[in-house]
XYZ file of C-alpha atoms in Angstrom:
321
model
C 59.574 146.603 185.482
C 58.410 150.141 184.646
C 60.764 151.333 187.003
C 63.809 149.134 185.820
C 63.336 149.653 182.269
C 63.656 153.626 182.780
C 66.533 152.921 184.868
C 67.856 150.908 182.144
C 67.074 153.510 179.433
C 68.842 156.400 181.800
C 72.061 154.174 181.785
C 71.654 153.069 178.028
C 71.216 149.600 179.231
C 68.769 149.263 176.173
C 69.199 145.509 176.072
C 68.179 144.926 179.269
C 65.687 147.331 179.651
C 64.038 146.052 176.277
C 63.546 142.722 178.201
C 61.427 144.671 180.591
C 59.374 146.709 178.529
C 58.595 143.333 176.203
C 57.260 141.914 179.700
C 55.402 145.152 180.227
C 53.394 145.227 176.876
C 52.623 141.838 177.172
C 51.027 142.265 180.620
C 49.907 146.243 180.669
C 46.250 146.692 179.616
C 47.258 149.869 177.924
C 50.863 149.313 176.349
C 50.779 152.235 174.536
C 53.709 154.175 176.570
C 55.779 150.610 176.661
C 55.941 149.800 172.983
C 56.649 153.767 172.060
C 60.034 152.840 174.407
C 60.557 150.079 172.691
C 60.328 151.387 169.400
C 62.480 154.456 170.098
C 64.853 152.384 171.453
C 64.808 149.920 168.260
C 64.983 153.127 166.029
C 68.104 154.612 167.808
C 69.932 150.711 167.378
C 68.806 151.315 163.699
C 66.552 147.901 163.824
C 63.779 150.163 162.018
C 61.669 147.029 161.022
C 60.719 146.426 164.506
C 60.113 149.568 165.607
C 57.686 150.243 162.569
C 56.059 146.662 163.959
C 55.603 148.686 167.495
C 54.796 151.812 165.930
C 52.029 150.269 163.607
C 50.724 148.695 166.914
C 50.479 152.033 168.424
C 48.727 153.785 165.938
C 46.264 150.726 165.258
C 44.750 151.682 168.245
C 45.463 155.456 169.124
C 45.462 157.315 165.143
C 46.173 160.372 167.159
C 49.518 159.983 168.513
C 51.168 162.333 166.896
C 54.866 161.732 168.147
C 54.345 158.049 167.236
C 52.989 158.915 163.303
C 56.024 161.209 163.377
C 58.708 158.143 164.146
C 56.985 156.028 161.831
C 57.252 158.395 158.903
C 60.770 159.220 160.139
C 61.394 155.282 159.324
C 59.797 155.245 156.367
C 61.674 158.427 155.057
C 65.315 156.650 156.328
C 64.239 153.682 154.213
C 63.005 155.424 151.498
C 59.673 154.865 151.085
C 58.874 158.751 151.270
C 55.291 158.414 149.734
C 54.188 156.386 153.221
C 56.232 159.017 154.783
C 54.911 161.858 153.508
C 51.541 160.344 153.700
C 52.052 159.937 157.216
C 53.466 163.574 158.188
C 50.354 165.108 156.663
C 48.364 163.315 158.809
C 49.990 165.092 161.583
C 47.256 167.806 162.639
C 48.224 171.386 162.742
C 47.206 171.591 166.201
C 49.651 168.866 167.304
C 52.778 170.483 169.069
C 54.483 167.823 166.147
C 53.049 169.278 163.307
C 56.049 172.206 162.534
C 58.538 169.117 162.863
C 56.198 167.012 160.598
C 55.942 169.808 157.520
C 59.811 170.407 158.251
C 60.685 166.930 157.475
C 58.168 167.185 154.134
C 59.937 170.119 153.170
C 63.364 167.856 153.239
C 61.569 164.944 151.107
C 59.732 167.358 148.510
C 63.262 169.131 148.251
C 65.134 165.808 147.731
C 62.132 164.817 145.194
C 62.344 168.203 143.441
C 58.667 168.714 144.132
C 59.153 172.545 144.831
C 55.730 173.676 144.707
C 54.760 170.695 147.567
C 57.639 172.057 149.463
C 56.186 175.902 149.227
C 53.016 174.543 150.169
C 54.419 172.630 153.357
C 55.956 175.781 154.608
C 53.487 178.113 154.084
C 51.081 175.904 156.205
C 53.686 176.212 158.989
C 53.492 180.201 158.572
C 50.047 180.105 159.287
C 50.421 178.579 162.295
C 53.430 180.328 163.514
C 54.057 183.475 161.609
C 57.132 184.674 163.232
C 58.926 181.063 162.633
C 62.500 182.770 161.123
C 63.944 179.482 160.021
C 60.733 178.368 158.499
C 60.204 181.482 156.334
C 64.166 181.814 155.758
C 63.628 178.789 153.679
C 60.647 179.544 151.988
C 62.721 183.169 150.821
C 65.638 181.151 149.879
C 63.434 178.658 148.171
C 61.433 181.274 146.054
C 65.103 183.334 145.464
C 66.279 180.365 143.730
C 63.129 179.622 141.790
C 63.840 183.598 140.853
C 60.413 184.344 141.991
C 61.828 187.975 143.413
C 58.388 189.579 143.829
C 57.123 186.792 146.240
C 59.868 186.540 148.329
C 60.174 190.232 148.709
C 56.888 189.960 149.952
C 57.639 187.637 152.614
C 60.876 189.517 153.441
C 59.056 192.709 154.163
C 56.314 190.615 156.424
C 59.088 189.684 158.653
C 61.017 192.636 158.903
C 58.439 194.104 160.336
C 58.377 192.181 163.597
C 62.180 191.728 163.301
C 63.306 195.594 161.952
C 66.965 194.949 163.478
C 67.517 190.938 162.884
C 70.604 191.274 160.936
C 70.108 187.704 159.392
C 66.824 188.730 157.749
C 68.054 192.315 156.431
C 71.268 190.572 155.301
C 69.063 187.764 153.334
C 66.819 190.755 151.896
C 70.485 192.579 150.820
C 71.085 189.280 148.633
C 67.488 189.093 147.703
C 67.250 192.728 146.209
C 70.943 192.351 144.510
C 69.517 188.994 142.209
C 66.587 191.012 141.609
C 68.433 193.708 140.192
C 68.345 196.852 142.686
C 71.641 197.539 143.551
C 71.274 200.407 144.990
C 68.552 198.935 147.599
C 70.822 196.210 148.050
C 73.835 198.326 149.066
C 71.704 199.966 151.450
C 70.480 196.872 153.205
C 73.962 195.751 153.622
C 75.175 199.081 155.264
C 72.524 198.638 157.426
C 73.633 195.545 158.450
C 77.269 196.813 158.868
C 75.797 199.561 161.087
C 74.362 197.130 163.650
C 77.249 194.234 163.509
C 80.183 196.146 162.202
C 82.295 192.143 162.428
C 79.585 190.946 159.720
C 81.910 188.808 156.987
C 79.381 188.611 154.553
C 77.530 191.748 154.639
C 81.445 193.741 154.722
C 82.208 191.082 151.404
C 78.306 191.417 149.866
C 78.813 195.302 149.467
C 82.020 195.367 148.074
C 81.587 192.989 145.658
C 78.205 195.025 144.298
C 80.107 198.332 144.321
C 83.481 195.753 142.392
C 80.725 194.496 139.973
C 79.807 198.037 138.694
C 83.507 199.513 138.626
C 82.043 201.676 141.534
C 84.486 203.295 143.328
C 86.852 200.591 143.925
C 89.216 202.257 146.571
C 86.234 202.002 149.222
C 85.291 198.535 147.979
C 88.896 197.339 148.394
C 88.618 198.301 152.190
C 85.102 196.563 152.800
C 86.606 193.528 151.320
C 89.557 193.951 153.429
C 87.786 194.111 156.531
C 86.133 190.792 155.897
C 89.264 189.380 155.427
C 90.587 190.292 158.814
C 87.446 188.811 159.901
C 87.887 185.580 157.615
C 91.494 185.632 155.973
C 90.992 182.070 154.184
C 87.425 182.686 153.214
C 87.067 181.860 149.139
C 84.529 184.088 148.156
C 86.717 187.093 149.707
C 89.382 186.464 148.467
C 87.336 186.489 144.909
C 85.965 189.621 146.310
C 89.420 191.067 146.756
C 91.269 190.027 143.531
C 88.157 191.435 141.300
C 88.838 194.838 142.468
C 92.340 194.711 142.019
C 91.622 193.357 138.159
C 89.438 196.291 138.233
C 91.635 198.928 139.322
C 94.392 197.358 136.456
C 96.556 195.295 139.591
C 96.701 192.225 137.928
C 99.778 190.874 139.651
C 97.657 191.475 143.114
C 94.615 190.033 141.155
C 96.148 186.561 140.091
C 97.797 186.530 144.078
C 94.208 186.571 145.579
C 92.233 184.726 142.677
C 94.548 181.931 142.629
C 94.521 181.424 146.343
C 90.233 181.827 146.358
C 90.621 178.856 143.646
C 92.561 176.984 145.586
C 90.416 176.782 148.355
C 86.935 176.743 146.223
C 88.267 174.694 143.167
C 84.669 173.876 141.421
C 83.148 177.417 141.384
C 82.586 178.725 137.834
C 82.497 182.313 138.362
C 85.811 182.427 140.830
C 87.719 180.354 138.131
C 86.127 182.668 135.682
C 87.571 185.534 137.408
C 90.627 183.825 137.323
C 90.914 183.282 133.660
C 90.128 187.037 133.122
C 92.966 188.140 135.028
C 95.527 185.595 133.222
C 94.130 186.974 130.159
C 94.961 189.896 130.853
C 98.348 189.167 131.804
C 98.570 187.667 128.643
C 98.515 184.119 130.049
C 96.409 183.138 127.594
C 96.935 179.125 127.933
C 96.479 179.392 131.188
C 93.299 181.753 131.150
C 91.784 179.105 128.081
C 92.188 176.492 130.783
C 90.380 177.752 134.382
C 87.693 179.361 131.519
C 86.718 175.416 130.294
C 87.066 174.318 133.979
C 84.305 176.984 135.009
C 82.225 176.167 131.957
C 82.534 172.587 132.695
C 81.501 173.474 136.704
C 78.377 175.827 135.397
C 77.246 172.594 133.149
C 77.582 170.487 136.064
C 74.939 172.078 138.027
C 71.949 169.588 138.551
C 69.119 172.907 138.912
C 69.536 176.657 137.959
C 72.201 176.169 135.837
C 73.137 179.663 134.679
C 72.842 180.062 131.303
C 74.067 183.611 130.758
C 77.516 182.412 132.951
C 77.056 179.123 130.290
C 77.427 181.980 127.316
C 80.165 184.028 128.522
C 82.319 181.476 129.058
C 81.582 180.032 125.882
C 82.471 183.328 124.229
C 85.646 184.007 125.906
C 86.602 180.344 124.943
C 86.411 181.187 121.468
């Protein structure tokens, strides 16, 4: 029966070979293995009330099977009930080869919950056990960058760049890092550096010339940064945005409407490319049309559940009036 239900499994027979393994744990003195089939089988046909029967079983009488604990609080999370979930994946010891997929699923459930500082802690207890993880600590950085805690996730950056110098993912997450903190010039730096070892890199090419567009700085070099990640990416939003601001910049407003209007078009509910938008129909002395992307980006920057942008709020507010 062993045999067949394996068999079974390996031809996704899972009705028949669920016949089997309900023999098996009814006859095997240890049906541990048996009813962790079953109940992996029951979770993939989605009949999670019966495997959380199998999986409670289990853990009854072995509290230290990880993998099992981990299914179960999978269930519970799928269902909802993320405080037995939750309670569950901490249970998970760190020495358990399950306990980095344990805290990764708590990080999804404290993010969903909005419990940020739960989430931190979660993965920061997976960077003590493995310090190099680079998704892991990505997260945490991109966590801390949106809570604008700068300081702490430069800290963390500059931890990992140091076993990584050339990962162009990490430098290129520092580059956006040290541009919302307010160093440009570091910024501009990082993302040369970036350019230098993958010269094909969209965002980095885009990144730097939308810092040196933001500061008027000069805009002829910008343009062809821009341009080059449009070769790379010709229907990419956020280049095209890249591409029109430096034409409003350098006073081509015709070219600037062209571009903004087609990076609209393709990103419709982003404030700041529809307020781009509105500043170059202003310009062109469009101003009904300019009054109307500008209360369609302040409407989009109000929308925003967390780190609403209050200084974008203003401006737009302002150039309504």
């Amino acid at each position: 029966r062993k045999v067949m239900g394996q068999l079974l499994i390996s031809e996704n027979e899972f009705d028949e070979a669920l016949r089997h393994l309900k023999v098996l744990e009814e006859v095997e003195k240890d049906s541990t293995e048996s009813r962790f089939k079953i109940a992996l089988i029951q979770i993939g046909k989605k009949d999670y009330k019966e495997a959380e029967q199998e999986l409670n079983v289990i853990l009854a009488q072995k509290p230290d099977f990880a993998e099992a604990r981990f299914y179960l609080a999978s269930v519970q999370a799928t269902s909802g009930r993320t405080k037995e979930s939750l309670d569950n994946l901490n249970k998970i010891d760190e020495k358990s080869e399950y306990f980095v997929r344990a805290q990764t699923l708590a990080v999804l459930i404290y993010k969903e919950k909005e419990d940020i500082l739960s989430a931190e802690k979660a993965l920061k207890k997976v960077l003590e056990v493995e310090p190099g993880n680079k998704p892991i600590a990505t997260t945490l950085l991109t966590l801390l960058k949106e809570e604008g805690r700068f300081d702490d996730a430069e800290s963390i950056i500059k931890d990992l760049l140091k076993q990584y110098p050339k990962d162009e993912k990490l430098l290129f997450l520092y580059g956006v890092l040290l541009h919302d903190s307010g160093k440009l010039a570091e910024a501009k730096y990082n993302m040369k550096e970036v350019i230098e070892i993958n010269p094909k890199h969209g965002d980095a090419l885009n990144y730097l010339a939308y810092i040196m567009a933001e500061n008027s700085e000069d805009l002829n070099e910008a343009s062809i940064y821009a341009e080059r990640a449009l070769k790379i990416k010709p229907d990419e939003p956020y280049y095209l945005d890249t591409l029109g601001w430096i034409y409003y910049q350098r006073g081509e407003v015709g070219k600037a409407i062209e571009y903004l209007g087609r990076a609209v078009a393709r990103a419709p509910s982003d404030a700041v490319i529809l307020e781009h938008l509105g500043d170059a129909l202003a310009k062109s002395g469009q101003e009904n049309d300019a009054q109307g992307h500008y209360r369609r980006a302040l409407a989009e920057a109000k929308n925003k559940s967390r780190n609403i942008n209050e200084q974008l709020i203003e401006r737009l507010e302002s150039k309504i009036k």
